Amino acid sequence: MGTDELYPPDRLIAAQRATAAAGLDALLLTPGSDLRYLTGYDAHAGERLTCLVLPAEGEPTLIVPTLERPAAEASPAPATGVRIVDHADGTDPYPLLVAALDGMPAAVGLADRMWAEQVLALRAALPAAAQRLAGEVLRELRIRKSPAEVAALAEAGAAIDEVHLRMGQWLRPGRTEAEVAADIATAIRAAGHVSVDFVIVAAGPNGASPHHGTSDRPIGVGEPVVVDIGGTMASGYRSDCTRTYVSGGPAPADFLDYYAVLHDAQRAAVAAVRPGISGAAADAAAREPIAAAGYGPAFLHRTGHGIGLDGHEEPCLVAGNDRPLEPGMAFSIEPGIYLAGRHGARIEDIVVCTTDGVQRLNTTPTEFIAL
Ligand code: ZN
Ligand code: ZN
Ligand code: ZN
């Protein structure tokens, strides 16, 4: 897959149009997923200013420290049509930024996760400019994935599936969660990710805490183990997949009961996805069977989150999100049941809404896996 397909130049034009329509004079994007989305540049975030100046009309300028210029030039950014200017170490970059704007702006959109140091420096450099969030403009563009982005997410999904399929090599009673997690992290890289974003190995009572990381507690015989793992591919796109395992002995009877409920709920929510259904309705499709079986309070988070260049982005499958799903939206479907002091389970797939239904980007079985 060519980076020109993944990071096409017309994104900058679409973003400029949306910037004007939002009543902003420019977007100012420091390193992060918004900058990468528009230019393909995976910029280093440091104290030296890197900033894409995207005026609503006119030429986009990427301001970089001189020492980052080779990296910026090697990125897809020049092919998207941005002009690169650099500032020598020790010089003030803000005059360059002001010069890249066509006059003093009345309102600018700042990268949502810009460092406060830079937000305040921009307030001083552009005293007349109201500061808003670039996300107001870019969320709407990023929420629907292009075919090249869906392909990149599918590649990430296949890579993390490979890791789950190897779990029997590492996960067994007597080993600690941290030992198993270290092996998983190595495998996440070996499967093609350039970085490991998170490794949750939550055995027994730790499985009742959805965001448990790892610990030095050894895994017990027959304990349910929630394994939620993800990383970032060279494309910039991310994986995120959860399976629940039972190792070395028979699963507890109460676990078997609620896992069957959870499995039905997860499949029902996947099957519910199609254009026009709301995020809230997809959440309800997972939540209702779990509540009907008496486990409602044990499903203590939303059903899913969008994924792309960020691990968590729009859209969310959650009560209150009445926005209809559209083709190209990609998100997790990850109901869980968590019983404090005992154990828990979660099943998570990344899926994409298609023109007439849904495509799973994780394709391994969702039954609990006895190792
Ligand atoms: Zn989570
Ligand atoms: Zn996850
Ligand atoms: Zn997730």
PDB file of C-alpha atoms in Angstrom, residues 104-334:
ATOM      1  CA  MET A 104      -3.307  38.272  11.837  1.00  0.00           C
ATOM      2  CA  PRO A 105      -5.971  35.585  12.270  1.00  0.00           C
ATOM      3  CA  ALA A 106      -9.156  36.185  14.267  1.00  0.00           C
ATOM      4  CA  ALA A 107      -9.579  32.508  15.195  1.00  0.00           C
ATOM      5  CA  VAL A 108      -7.282  29.482  15.005  1.00  0.00           C
ATOM      6  CA  GLY A 109      -7.843  25.777  15.659  1.00  0.00           C
ATOM      7  CA  LEU A 110      -5.106  24.196  17.782  1.00  0.00           C
ATOM      8  CA  ALA A 111      -4.219  20.492  17.802  1.00  0.00           C
ATOM      9  CA  ASP A 112      -6.374  18.986  20.565  1.00  0.00           C
ATOM     10  CA  ARG A 113      -3.358  17.603  22.429  1.00  0.00           C
ATOM     11  CA  MET A 114      -0.914  20.481  21.895  1.00  0.00           C
ATOM     12  CA  TRP A 115       1.438  21.090  24.829  1.00  0.00           C
ATOM     13  CA  ALA A 116       0.319  23.913  27.128  1.00  0.00           C
ATOM     14  CA  GLU A 117       3.741  25.588  26.617  1.00  0.00           C
ATOM     15  CA  GLN A 118       2.932  25.972  22.935  1.00  0.00           C
ATOM     16  CA  VAL A 119      -0.684  26.998  23.469  1.00  0.00           C
ATOM     17  CA  LEU A 120       0.513  29.875  25.645  1.00  0.00           C
ATOM     18  CA  ALA A 121       3.331  30.811  23.252  1.00  0.00           C
ATOM     19  CA  LEU A 122       0.761  30.949  20.435  1.00  0.00           C
ATOM     20  CA  ARG A 123      -1.484  33.155  22.534  1.00  0.00           C
ATOM     21  CA  ALA A 124       1.427  35.568  22.889  1.00  0.00           C
ATOM     22  CA  ALA A 125       2.403  35.367  19.187  1.00  0.00           C
ATOM     23  CA  LEU A 126      -1.189  35.755  17.927  1.00  0.00           C
ATOM     24  CA  PRO A 127      -2.808  37.938  20.588  1.00  0.00           C
ATOM     25  CA  ALA A 128      -5.913  38.742  18.528  1.00  0.00           C
ATOM     26  CA  ALA A 129      -6.684  35.109  17.678  1.00  0.00           C
ATOM     27  CA  ALA A 130      -9.391  33.207  19.529  1.00  0.00           C
ATOM     28  CA  GLN A 131      -8.123  29.687  20.232  1.00  0.00           C
ATOM     29  CA  ARG A 132     -10.401  26.741  19.459  1.00  0.00           C
ATOM     30  CA  LEU A 133      -9.780  23.016  18.964  1.00  0.00           C
ATOM     31  CA  ALA A 134      -8.746  21.690  15.552  1.00  0.00           C
ATOM     32  CA  GLY A 135     -10.739  18.583  16.461  1.00  0.00           C
ATOM     33  CA  GLU A 136     -13.913  20.552  15.702  1.00  0.00           C
ATOM     34  CA  VAL A 137     -12.805  20.407  12.056  1.00  0.00           C
ATOM     35  CA  LEU A 138     -10.741  17.217  11.809  1.00  0.00           C
ATOM     36  CA  ARG A 139     -12.873  14.781  13.850  1.00  0.00           C
ATOM     37  CA  GLU A 140     -15.490  14.873  11.140  1.00  0.00           C
ATOM     38  CA  LEU A 141     -12.935  14.071   8.416  1.00  0.00           C
ATOM     39  CA  ARG A 142     -11.202  11.322  10.392  1.00  0.00           C
ATOM     40  CA  ILE A 143     -14.378   9.560  11.527  1.00  0.00           C
ATOM     41  CA  ARG A 144     -14.918   7.873   8.131  1.00  0.00           C
ATOM     42  CA  LYS A 145     -11.970   5.786   6.961  1.00  0.00           C
ATOM     43  CA  SER A 146     -10.923   5.617   3.309  1.00  0.00           C
ATOM     44  CA  PRO A 147     -10.475   2.183   1.698  1.00  0.00           C
ATOM     45  CA  ALA A 148      -6.697   2.575   2.203  1.00  0.00           C
ATOM     46  CA  GLU A 149      -7.230   3.307   5.901  1.00  0.00           C
ATOM     47  CA  VAL A 150      -9.545   0.292   6.265  1.00  0.00           C
ATOM     48  CA  ALA A 151      -6.843  -1.825   4.600  1.00  0.00           C
ATOM     49  CA  ALA A 152      -4.275  -0.452   7.083  1.00  0.00           C
ATOM     50  CA  LEU A 153      -6.569  -1.282  10.004  1.00  0.00           C
ATOM     51  CA  ALA A 154      -7.154  -4.770   8.568  1.00  0.00           C
ATOM     52  CA  GLU A 155      -3.391  -5.274   8.359  1.00  0.00           C
ATOM     53  CA  ALA A 156      -3.097  -4.230  12.023  1.00  0.00           C
ATOM     54  CA  GLY A 157      -5.971  -6.567  12.934  1.00  0.00           C
ATOM     55  CA  ALA A 158      -4.330  -9.507  11.190  1.00  0.00           C
ATOM     56  CA  ALA A 159      -1.052  -8.785  12.994  1.00  0.00           C
ATOM     57  CA  ILE A 160      -2.638  -8.791  16.455  1.00  0.00           C
ATOM     58  CA  ASP A 161      -4.679 -11.907  15.581  1.00  0.00           C
ATOM     59  CA  GLU A 162      -1.366 -13.657  14.928  1.00  0.00           C
ATOM     60  CA  VAL A 163      -0.263 -12.836  18.472  1.00  0.00           C
ATOM     61  CA  HIS A 164      -3.477 -14.169  20.033  1.00  0.00           C
ATOM     62  CA  LEU A 165      -3.109 -17.381  18.010  1.00  0.00           C
ATOM     63  CA  ARG A 166       0.301 -17.949  19.661  1.00  0.00           C
ATOM     64  CA  MET A 167      -0.939 -17.404  23.253  1.00  0.00           C
ATOM     65  CA  GLY A 168      -0.548 -21.082  24.187  1.00  0.00           C
ATOM     66  CA  GLN A 169       3.234 -20.674  23.898  1.00  0.00           C
ATOM     67  CA  TRP A 170       3.333 -18.264  26.827  1.00  0.00           C
ATOM     68  CA  LEU A 171       0.218 -18.347  28.973  1.00  0.00           C
ATOM     69  CA  ARG A 172       0.228 -21.095  31.600  1.00  0.00           C
ATOM     70  CA  PRO A 173      -0.301 -21.500  35.348  1.00  0.00           C
ATOM     71  CA  GLY A 174       2.657 -20.579  37.553  1.00  0.00           C
ATOM     72  CA  ARG A 175       3.975 -17.856  35.223  1.00  0.00           C
ATOM     73  CA  THR A 176       3.284 -14.287  36.321  1.00  0.00           C
ATOM     74  CA  GLU A 177       1.118 -11.896  34.333  1.00  0.00           C
ATOM     75  CA  ALA A 178       4.211  -9.722  33.769  1.00  0.00           C
ATOM     76  CA  GLU A 179       6.257 -12.639  32.405  1.00  0.00           C
ATOM     77  CA  VAL A 180       3.505 -13.543  29.960  1.00  0.00           C
ATOM     78  CA  ALA A 181       3.110  -9.860  28.988  1.00  0.00           C
ATOM     79  CA  ALA A 182       6.830  -9.541  28.184  1.00  0.00           C
ATOM     80  CA  ASP A 183       6.584 -12.451  25.735  1.00  0.00           C
ATOM     81  CA  ILE A 184       3.434 -10.967  24.216  1.00  0.00           C
ATOM     82  CA  ALA A 185       5.146  -7.593  23.724  1.00  0.00           C
ATOM     83  CA  THR A 186       7.990  -9.259  21.810  1.00  0.00           C
ATOM     84  CA  ALA A 187       5.441 -11.072  19.652  1.00  0.00           C
ATOM     85  CA  ILE A 188       3.471  -7.875  18.960  1.00  0.00           C
ATOM     86  CA  ARG A 189       6.631  -6.401  17.397  1.00  0.00           C
ATOM     87  CA  ALA A 190       7.484  -9.649  15.605  1.00  0.00           C
ATOM     88  CA  ALA A 191       4.014  -9.617  14.028  1.00  0.00           C
ATOM     89  CA  GLY A 192       4.786  -6.319  12.297  1.00  0.00           C
ATOM     90  CA  HIS A 193       3.899  -3.562  14.755  1.00  0.00           C
ATOM     91  CA  VAL A 194       6.474  -0.793  15.195  1.00  0.00           C
ATOM     92  CA  SER A 195       5.378  -0.168  18.774  1.00  0.00           C
ATOM     93  CA  VAL A 196       3.507  -1.892  21.582  1.00  0.00           C
ATOM     94  CA  ASP A 197       0.717   0.342  22.855  1.00  0.00           C
ATOM     95  CA  PHE A 198      -0.564  -1.777  25.773  1.00  0.00           C
ATOM     96  CA  VAL A 199      -0.535  -5.336  27.102  1.00  0.00           C
ATOM     97  CA  ILE A 200      -3.199  -6.295  29.641  1.00  0.00           C
ATOM     98  CA  VAL A 201      -2.842  -9.767  31.168  1.00  0.00           C
ATOM     99  CA  ALA A 202      -5.445  -9.959  33.927  1.00  0.00           C
ATOM    100  CA  ALA A 203      -5.799 -13.322  35.663  1.00  0.00           C
ATOM    101  CA  GLY A 204      -8.413 -14.363  38.203  1.00  0.00           C
ATOM    102  CA  PRO A 205      -9.537 -11.440  40.388  1.00  0.00           C
ATOM    103  CA  ASN A 206      -7.416  -9.011  38.326  1.00  0.00           C
ATOM    104  CA  GLY A 207      -9.698  -9.804  35.381  1.00  0.00           C
ATOM    105  CA  ALA A 208     -12.491  -7.964  37.180  1.00  0.00           C
ATOM    106  CA  SER A 209     -10.597  -4.666  36.624  1.00  0.00           C
ATOM    107  CA  PRO A 210     -11.049  -3.699  32.941  1.00  0.00           C
ATOM    108  CA  HIS A 211      -7.853  -1.623  32.750  1.00  0.00           C
ATOM    109  CA  HIS A 212      -5.611  -3.777  34.925  1.00  0.00           C
ATOM    110  CA  GLY A 213      -2.158  -3.857  33.331  1.00  0.00           C
ATOM    111  CA  THR A 214      -0.039  -6.694  34.626  1.00  0.00           C
ATOM    112  CA  SER A 215       1.349  -7.781  37.988  1.00  0.00           C
ATOM    113  CA  ASP A 216       3.802 -10.209  39.529  1.00  0.00           C
ATOM    114  CA  ARG A 217       0.948 -12.469  40.597  1.00  0.00           C
ATOM    115  CA  PRO A 218       1.314 -15.977  39.153  1.00  0.00           C
ATOM    116  CA  ILE A 219      -1.560 -17.224  37.025  1.00  0.00           C
ATOM    117  CA  GLY A 220      -3.568 -19.917  38.828  1.00  0.00           C
ATOM    118  CA  VAL A 221      -4.769 -23.268  37.477  1.00  0.00           C
ATOM    119  CA  GLY A 222      -8.088 -22.894  35.673  1.00  0.00           C
ATOM    120  CA  GLU A 223      -8.237 -19.125  36.179  1.00  0.00           C
ATOM    121  CA  PRO A 224      -9.889 -17.014  33.492  1.00  0.00           C
ATOM    122  CA  VAL A 225      -7.302 -14.615  32.013  1.00  0.00           C
ATOM    123  CA  VAL A 226      -8.322 -11.481  30.083  1.00  0.00           C
ATOM    124  CA  VAL A 227      -5.691 -10.597  27.462  1.00  0.00           C
ATOM    125  CA  ASP A 228      -6.217  -7.188  25.777  1.00  0.00           C
ATOM    126  CA  ILE A 229      -3.360  -6.150  23.486  1.00  0.00           C
ATOM    127  CA  GLY A 230      -2.587  -3.603  20.797  1.00  0.00           C
ATOM    128  CA  GLY A 231       0.141  -1.822  18.895  1.00  0.00           C
ATOM    129  CA  THR A 232       0.859   0.616  16.082  1.00  0.00           C
ATOM    130  CA  MET A 233       1.875  -0.437  12.580  1.00  0.00           C
ATOM    131  CA  ALA A 234       4.345   1.421  10.322  1.00  0.00           C
ATOM    132  CA  SER A 235       1.276   2.866   8.577  1.00  0.00           C
ATOM    133  CA  GLY A 236       0.385   4.656  11.829  1.00  0.00           C
ATOM    134  CA  TYR A 237      -2.818   2.633  12.218  1.00  0.00           C
ATOM    135  CA  ARG A 238      -3.484   0.611  15.363  1.00  0.00           C
ATOM    136  CA  SER A 239      -4.657  -2.760  16.590  1.00  0.00           C
ATOM    137  CA  ASP A 240      -6.711  -3.580  19.705  1.00  0.00           C
ATOM    138  CA  CYS A 241      -8.083  -7.061  20.436  1.00  0.00           C
ATOM    139  CA  THR A 242      -9.196  -8.931  23.548  1.00  0.00           C
ATOM    140  CA  ARG A 243      -9.652 -12.642  24.108  1.00  0.00           C
ATOM    141  CA  THR A 244     -10.258 -14.476  27.382  1.00  0.00           C
ATOM    142  CA  TYR A 245      -8.319 -17.652  28.143  1.00  0.00           C
ATOM    143  CA  VAL A 246      -8.489 -20.431  30.732  1.00  0.00           C
ATOM    144  CA  SER A 247      -5.256 -22.289  31.291  1.00  0.00           C
ATOM    145  CA  GLY A 248      -4.244 -25.567  32.865  1.00  0.00           C
ATOM    146  CA  GLY A 249      -7.568 -26.802  34.204  1.00  0.00           C
ATOM    147  CA  PRO A 250     -11.350 -26.647  33.917  1.00  0.00           C
ATOM    148  CA  ALA A 251     -12.975 -23.204  33.901  1.00  0.00           C
ATOM    149  CA  PRO A 252     -15.085 -22.213  36.940  1.00  0.00           C
ATOM    150  CA  ALA A 253     -18.803 -23.010  36.474  1.00  0.00           C
ATOM    151  CA  ASP A 254     -19.920 -19.426  37.105  1.00  0.00           C
ATOM    152  CA  PHE A 255     -17.467 -18.235  34.444  1.00  0.00           C
ATOM    153  CA  LEU A 256     -18.926 -20.656  31.893  1.00  0.00           C
ATOM    154  CA  ASP A 257     -22.399 -19.253  32.620  1.00  0.00           C
ATOM    155  CA  TYR A 258     -21.581 -15.612  32.076  1.00  0.00           C
ATOM    156  CA  TYR A 259     -19.122 -16.210  29.236  1.00  0.00           C
ATOM    157  CA  ALA A 260     -21.953 -17.746  27.198  1.00  0.00           C
ATOM    158  CA  VAL A 261     -24.021 -14.599  27.822  1.00  0.00           C
ATOM    159  CA  LEU A 262     -21.097 -12.346  26.901  1.00  0.00           C
ATOM    160  CA  HIS A 263     -20.375 -14.274  23.735  1.00  0.00           C
ATOM    161  CA  ASP A 264     -23.985 -13.943  22.561  1.00  0.00           C
ATOM    162  CA  ALA A 265     -23.950 -10.230  23.423  1.00  0.00           C
ATOM    163  CA  GLN A 266     -20.762  -9.530  21.508  1.00  0.00           C
ATOM    164  CA  ARG A 267     -22.001 -11.368  18.434  1.00  0.00           C
ATOM    165  CA  ALA A 268     -25.373  -9.597  18.630  1.00  0.00           C
ATOM    166  CA  ALA A 269     -23.668  -6.199  18.706  1.00  0.00           C
ATOM    167  CA  VAL A 270     -21.431  -7.064  15.740  1.00  0.00           C
ATOM    168  CA  ALA A 271     -24.472  -8.286  13.807  1.00  0.00           C
ATOM    169  CA  ALA A 272     -26.370  -5.076  14.617  1.00  0.00           C
ATOM    170  CA  VAL A 273     -23.816  -2.862  12.885  1.00  0.00           C
ATOM    171  CA  ARG A 274     -24.953  -1.365   9.585  1.00  0.00           C
ATOM    172  CA  PRO A 275     -25.314   2.146   8.185  1.00  0.00           C
ATOM    173  CA  GLY A 276     -28.077   4.107   9.925  1.00  0.00           C
ATOM    174  CA  ILE A 277     -28.044   2.346  13.289  1.00  0.00           C
ATOM    175  CA  SER A 278     -26.837   4.682  16.066  1.00  0.00           C
ATOM    176  CA  GLY A 279     -23.835   4.153  18.313  1.00  0.00           C
ATOM    177  CA  ALA A 280     -26.314   4.031  21.202  1.00  0.00           C
ATOM    178  CA  ALA A 281     -28.326   1.266  19.509  1.00  0.00           C
ATOM    179  CA  ALA A 282     -25.196  -0.808  18.897  1.00  0.00           C
ATOM    180  CA  ASP A 283     -24.298  -0.351  22.578  1.00  0.00           C
ATOM    181  CA  ALA A 284     -27.806  -1.469  23.556  1.00  0.00           C
ATOM    182  CA  ALA A 285     -27.502  -4.568  21.358  1.00  0.00           C
ATOM    183  CA  ALA A 286     -24.620  -5.727  23.563  1.00  0.00           C
ATOM    184  CA  ARG A 287     -26.023  -4.439  26.849  1.00  0.00           C
ATOM    185  CA  GLU A 288     -29.568  -5.808  26.716  1.00  0.00           C
ATOM    186  CA  PRO A 289     -28.740  -9.550  26.711  1.00  0.00           C
ATOM    187  CA  ILE A 290     -26.192  -9.014  29.474  1.00  0.00           C
ATOM    188  CA  ALA A 291     -28.728  -7.103  31.580  1.00  0.00           C
ATOM    189  CA  ALA A 292     -31.446  -9.685  30.856  1.00  0.00           C
ATOM    190  CA  ALA A 293     -29.178 -12.403  32.264  1.00  0.00           C
ATOM    191  CA  GLY A 294     -28.705 -10.376  35.453  1.00  0.00           C
ATOM    192  CA  TYR A 295     -25.183  -9.115  34.761  1.00  0.00           C
ATOM    193  CA  GLY A 296     -26.106  -5.521  33.802  1.00  0.00           C
ATOM    194  CA  PRO A 297     -24.096  -3.779  36.561  1.00  0.00           C
ATOM    195  CA  ALA A 298     -21.088  -6.029  35.811  1.00  0.00           C
ATOM    196  CA  PHE A 299     -20.765  -4.530  32.280  1.00  0.00           C
ATOM    197  CA  LEU A 300     -19.298  -1.285  33.503  1.00  0.00           C
ATOM    198  CA  HIS A 301     -18.012   0.483  30.387  1.00  0.00           C
ATOM    199  CA  ARG A 302     -19.199   1.549  26.934  1.00  0.00           C
ATOM    200  CA  THR A 303     -19.404  -1.121  24.225  1.00  0.00           C
ATOM    201  CA  GLY A 304     -16.815   0.390  21.911  1.00  0.00           C
ATOM    202  CA  HIS A 305     -14.574   3.205  20.722  1.00  0.00           C
ATOM    203  CA  GLY A 306     -13.383   4.331  17.308  1.00  0.00           C
ATOM    204  CA  ILE A 307      -9.849   3.467  16.224  1.00  0.00           C
ATOM    205  CA  GLY A 308      -7.459   4.719  13.557  1.00  0.00           C
ATOM    206  CA  LEU A 309      -4.312   6.799  14.028  1.00  0.00           C
ATOM    207  CA  ASP A 310      -5.404   7.088  17.674  1.00  0.00           C
ATOM    208  CA  GLY A 311      -6.218   4.076  19.816  1.00  0.00           C
ATOM    209  CA  HIS A 312      -9.393   5.752  21.029  1.00  0.00           C
ATOM    210  CA  GLU A 313     -11.205   8.184  18.726  1.00  0.00           C
ATOM    211  CA  GLU A 314     -14.693   8.785  17.340  1.00  0.00           C
ATOM    212  CA  PRO A 315     -17.232   7.206  17.104  1.00  0.00           C
ATOM    213  CA  CYS A 316     -18.130   5.686  20.476  1.00  0.00           C
ATOM    214  CA  LEU A 317     -20.736   2.999  20.956  1.00  0.00           C
ATOM    215  CA  VAL A 318     -22.306   4.388  24.095  1.00  0.00           C
ATOM    216  CA  ALA A 319     -25.719   5.412  25.442  1.00  0.00           C
ATOM    217  CA  GLY A 320     -26.447   8.957  24.262  1.00  0.00           C
ATOM    218  CA  ASN A 321     -24.570   8.722  20.962  1.00  0.00           C
ATOM    219  CA  ASP A 322     -27.532   8.999  18.619  1.00  0.00           C
ATOM    220  CA  ARG A 323     -25.446   9.699  15.535  1.00  0.00           C
ATOM    221  CA  PRO A 324     -26.038   7.051  12.859  1.00  0.00           C
ATOM    222  CA  LEU A 325     -23.112   4.864  11.883  1.00  0.00           C
ATOM    223  CA  GLU A 326     -21.845   5.369   8.328  1.00  0.00           C
ATOM    224  CA  PRO A 327     -19.801   3.269   5.925  1.00  0.00           C
ATOM    225  CA  GLY A 328     -16.099   3.586   6.736  1.00  0.00           C
ATOM    226  CA  MET A 329     -16.508   4.117  10.468  1.00  0.00           C
ATOM    227  CA  ALA A 330     -14.181   1.727  12.353  1.00  0.00           C
ATOM    228  CA  PHE A 331     -14.554   0.897  16.046  1.00  0.00           C
ATOM    229  CA  SER A 332     -14.237  -1.784  18.690  1.00  0.00           C
ATOM    230  CA  ILE A 333     -17.046  -3.988  19.958  1.00  0.00           C
ATOM    231  CA  GLU A 334     -15.895  -5.050  23.392  1.00  0.00           C
TER     232      GLU A 334
END
